[in-house]
């Protein structure tokens, strides 16, 4: 039973991470663009 609960928890956890990834990618790209501008200066 414990293993099944753990697997279900991991599944929902990874699902949450996948849903959050796109937002994190956008933030990372914005931060990268700011860094590039600083490098150009």
PDB file of N, CA and C in Angstrom:
ATOM      1  N   UNK A   1       0.834  -1.212   0.000  1.00  0.00           N
ATOM      2  CA  UNK A   1       0.000   0.000   0.000  1.00  0.00           C
ATOM      3  C   UNK A   1       0.866   1.259   0.000  1.00  0.00           C
ATOM      4  N   UNK A   2       1.900   1.216   0.826  1.00  0.00           N
ATOM      5  CA  UNK A   2       2.757   2.402   0.929  1.00  0.00           C
ATOM      6  C   UNK A   2       3.375   2.734  -0.429  1.00  0.00           C
ATOM      7  N   UNK A   3       3.850   1.724  -1.132  1.00  0.00           N
ATOM      8  CA  UNK A   3       4.475   1.970  -2.438  1.00  0.00           C
ATOM      9  C   UNK A   3       3.475   2.591  -3.412  1.00  0.00           C
ATOM     10  N   UNK A   4       2.240   2.129  -3.378  1.00  0.00           N
ATOM     11  CA  UNK A   4       1.218   2.685  -4.282  1.00  0.00           C
ATOM     12  C   UNK A   4       0.969   4.151  -3.952  1.00  0.00           C
ATOM     13  N   UNK A   5       0.910   4.473  -2.658  1.00  0.00           N
ATOM     14  CA  UNK A   5       0.698   5.867  -2.255  1.00  0.00           C
ATOM     15  C   UNK A   5       1.866   6.720  -2.724  1.00  0.00           C
ATOM     16  N   UNK A   6       3.071   6.203  -2.565  1.00  0.00           N
ATOM     17  CA  UNK A   6       4.271   6.948  -2.968  1.00  0.00           C
ATOM     18  C   UNK A   6       4.253   7.189  -4.477  1.00  0.00           C
ATOM     19  N   UNK A   7       3.897   6.168  -5.233  1.00  0.00           N
ATOM     20  CA  UNK A   7       3.852   6.304  -6.694  1.00  0.00           C
ATOM     21  C   UNK A   7       2.813   7.352  -7.087  1.00  0.00           C
ATOM     22  N   UNK A   8       1.667   7.338  -6.428  1.00  0.00           N
ATOM     23  CA  UNK A   8       0.612   8.308  -6.748  1.00  0.00           C
ATOM     24  C   UNK A   8       1.087   9.713  -6.402  1.00  0.00           C
ATOM     25  N   UNK A   9       1.764   9.847  -5.267  1.00  0.00           N
ATOM     26  CA  UNK A   9       2.275  11.163  -4.855  1.00  0.00           C
ATOM     27  C   UNK A   9       3.299  11.659  -5.863  1.00  0.00           C
ATOM     28  N   UNK A  10       4.204  10.785  -6.279  1.00  0.00           N
ATOM     29  CA  UNK A  10       5.232  11.169  -7.252  1.00  0.00           C
ATOM     30  C   UNK A  10       4.589  11.582  -8.569  1.00  0.00           C
ATOM     31  N   UNK A  11       3.559  10.830  -8.971  1.00  0.00           N
ATOM     32  CA  UNK A  11       2.897  11.133 -10.237  1.00  0.00           C
ATOM     33  C   UNK A  11       2.267  12.529 -10.194  1.00  0.00           C
ATOM     34  N   UNK A  12       1.540  12.822  -9.119  1.00  0.00           N
ATOM     35  CA  UNK A  12       0.891  14.140  -9.020  1.00  0.00           C
ATOM     36  C   UNK A  12       1.946  15.224  -8.882  1.00  0.00           C
ATOM     37  N   UNK A  13       3.050  14.916  -8.185  1.00  0.00           N
ATOM     38  CA  UNK A  13       4.123  15.895  -8.001  1.00  0.00           C
ATOM     39  C   UNK A  13       4.768  16.241  -9.340  1.00  0.00           C
ATOM     40  N   UNK A  14       5.091  15.231 -10.131  1.00  0.00           N
ATOM     41  CA  UNK A  14       5.717  15.472 -11.441  1.00  0.00           C
ATOM     42  C   UNK A  14       4.734  16.193 -12.363  1.00  0.00           C
ATOM     43  N   UNK A  15       3.444  15.892 -12.226  1.00  0.00           N
ATOM     44  CA  UNK A  15       2.423  16.573 -13.040  1.00  0.00           C
ATOM     45  C   UNK A  15       2.414  18.061 -12.688  1.00  0.00           C
ATOM     46  N   UNK A  16       2.482  18.377 -11.393  1.00  0.00           N
ATOM     47  CA  UNK A  16       2.509  19.780 -10.971  1.00  0.00           C
ATOM     48  C   UNK A  16       3.747  20.464 -11.529  1.00  0.00           C
ATOM     49  N   UNK A  17       4.883  19.789 -11.482  1.00  0.00           N
ATOM     50  CA  UNK A  17       6.131  20.371 -11.982  1.00  0.00           C
ATOM     51  C   UNK A  17       6.006  20.674 -13.472  1.00  0.00           C
ATOM     52  N   UNK A  18       5.442  19.738 -14.225  1.00  0.00           N
ATOM     53  CA  UNK A  18       5.311  19.940 -15.675  1.00  0.00           C
ATOM     54  C   UNK A  18       4.421  21.144 -15.970  1.00  0.00           C
ATOM     55  N   UNK A  19       3.385  21.330 -15.161  1.00  0.00           N
ATOM     56  CA  UNK A  19       2.480  22.472 -15.385  1.00  0.00           C
ATOM     57  C   UNK A  19       3.179  23.783 -15.049  1.00  0.00           C
ATOM     58  N   UNK A  20       4.105  23.742 -14.087  1.00  0.00           N
ATOM     59  CA  UNK A  20       4.805  24.961 -13.685  1.00  0.00           C
ATOM     60  C   UNK A  20       5.964  25.294 -14.622  1.00  0.00           C
ATOM     61  N   UNK A  21       6.478  24.303 -15.326  1.00  0.00           N
ATOM     62  CA  UNK A  21       7.652  24.507 -16.190  1.00  0.00           C
ATOM     63  C   UNK A  21       7.501  25.662 -17.196  1.00  0.00           C
ATOM     64  N   UNK A  22       6.433  25.741 -17.973  1.00  0.00           N
ATOM     65  CA  UNK A  22       6.314  26.825 -18.968  1.00  0.00           C
ATOM     66  C   UNK A  22       6.502  28.199 -18.348  1.00  0.00           C
ATOM     67  N   UNK A  23       5.907  28.453 -17.181  1.00  0.00           N
ATOM     68  CA  UNK A  23       6.052  29.757 -16.528  1.00  0.00           C
ATOM     69  C   UNK A  23       7.513  29.988 -16.152  1.00  0.00           C
ATOM     70  N   UNK A  24       8.169  28.964 -15.623  1.00  0.00           N
ATOM     71  CA  UNK A  24       9.575  29.090 -15.228  1.00  0.00           C
ATOM     72  C   UNK A  24      10.429  29.387 -16.457  1.00  0.00           C
ATOM     73  N   UNK A  25      10.113  28.738 -17.585  1.00  0.00           N
ATOM     74  CA  UNK A  25      10.874  28.975 -18.822  1.00  0.00           C
ATOM     75  C   UNK A  25      10.759  30.436 -19.241  1.00  0.00           C
ATOM     76  N   UNK A  26       9.553  30.998 -19.191  1.00  0.00           N
ATOM     77  CA  UNK A  26       9.358  32.402 -19.583  1.00  0.00           C
ATOM     78  C   UNK A  26      10.199  33.312 -18.700  1.00  0.00           C
ATOM     79  N   UNK A  27      10.170  33.072 -17.389  1.00  0.00           N
ATOM     80  CA  UNK A  27      10.941  33.906 -16.464  1.00  0.00           C
ATOM     81  C   UNK A  27      12.426  33.788 -16.779  1.00  0.00           C
ATOM     82  N   UNK A  28      12.880  32.551 -17.057  1.00  0.00           N
ATOM     83  CA  UNK A  28      14.304  32.327 -17.330  1.00  0.00           C
ATOM     84  C   UNK A  28      14.722  33.086 -18.593  1.00  0.00           C
ATOM     85  N   UNK A  29      13.883  33.041 -19.631  1.00  0.00           N
ATOM     86  CA  UNK A  29      14.214  33.728 -20.892  1.00  0.00           C
ATOM     87  C   UNK A  29      14.282  35.239 -20.671  1.00  0.00           C
ATOM     88  N   UNK A  30      13.339  35.784 -19.883  1.00  0.00           N
ATOM     89  CA  UNK A  30      13.350  37.225 -19.603  1.00  0.00           C
ATOM     90  C   UNK A  30      14.636  37.584 -18.868  1.00  0.00           C
ATOM     91  N   UNK A  31      15.014  36.778 -17.886  1.00  0.00           N
ATOM     92  CA  UNK A  31      16.232  37.034 -17.112  1.00  0.00           C
ATOM     93  C   UNK A  31      17.446  36.948 -18.025  1.00  0.00           C
ATOM     94  N   UNK A  32      17.449  35.989 -18.947  1.00  0.00           N
ATOM     95  CA  UNK A  32      18.577  35.815 -19.867  1.00  0.00           C
ATOM     96  C   UNK A  32      18.705  37.049 -20.753  1.00  0.00           C
ATOM     97  N   UNK A  33      17.581  37.578 -21.228  1.00  0.00           N
ATOM     98  CA  UNK A  33      17.625  38.767 -22.085  1.00  0.00           C
ATOM     99  C   UNK A  33      18.224  39.949 -21.323  1.00  0.00           C
ATOM    100  N   UNK A  34      17.838  40.114 -20.066  1.00  0.00           N
ATOM    101  CA  UNK A  34      18.382  41.213 -19.254  1.00  0.00           C
ATOM    102  C   UNK A  34      19.891  41.045 -19.113  1.00  0.00           C
ATOM    103  N   UNK A  35      20.324  39.807 -18.872  1.00  0.00           N
ATOM    104  CA  UNK A  35      21.756  39.540 -18.709  1.00  0.00           C
ATOM    105  C   UNK A  35      22.505  39.853 -19.999  1.00  0.00           C
ATOM    106  N   UNK A  36      21.907  39.514 -21.138  1.00  0.00           N
ATOM    107  CA  UNK A  36      22.559  39.786 -22.429  1.00  0.00           C
ATOM    108  C   UNK A  36      22.765  41.284 -22.615  1.00  0.00           C
ATOM    109  N   UNK A  37      21.748  42.077 -22.268  1.00  0.00           N
ATOM    110  CA  UNK A  37      21.859  43.536 -22.409  1.00  0.00           C
ATOM    111  C   UNK A  37      23.004  44.061 -21.546  1.00  0.00           C
ATOM    112  N   UNK A  38      23.120  43.533 -20.336  1.00  0.00           N
ATOM    113  CA  UNK A  38      24.194  43.971 -19.429  1.00  0.00           C
ATOM    114  C   UNK A  38      25.547  43.609 -20.047  1.00  0.00           C
ATOM    115  N   UNK A  39      25.623  42.417 -20.645  1.00  0.00           N
ATOM    116  CA  UNK A  39      26.885  41.979 -21.255  1.00  0.00           C
ATOM    117  C   UNK A  39      27.262  42.902 -22.414  1.00  0.00           C
ATOM    118  N   UNK A  40      26.286  43.345 -23.186  1.00  0.00           N
ATOM    119  CA  UNK A  40      26.569  44.228 -24.325  1.00  0.00           C
ATOM    120  C   UNK A  40      27.143  45.561 -23.841  1.00  0.00           C
ATOM    121  N   UNK A  41      26.627  46.069 -22.728  1.00  0.00           N
ATOM    122  CA  UNK A  41      27.144  47.332 -22.197  1.00  0.00           C
ATOM    123  C   UNK A  41      28.587  47.111 -21.780  1.00  0.00           C
TER     124      UNK A  41
END
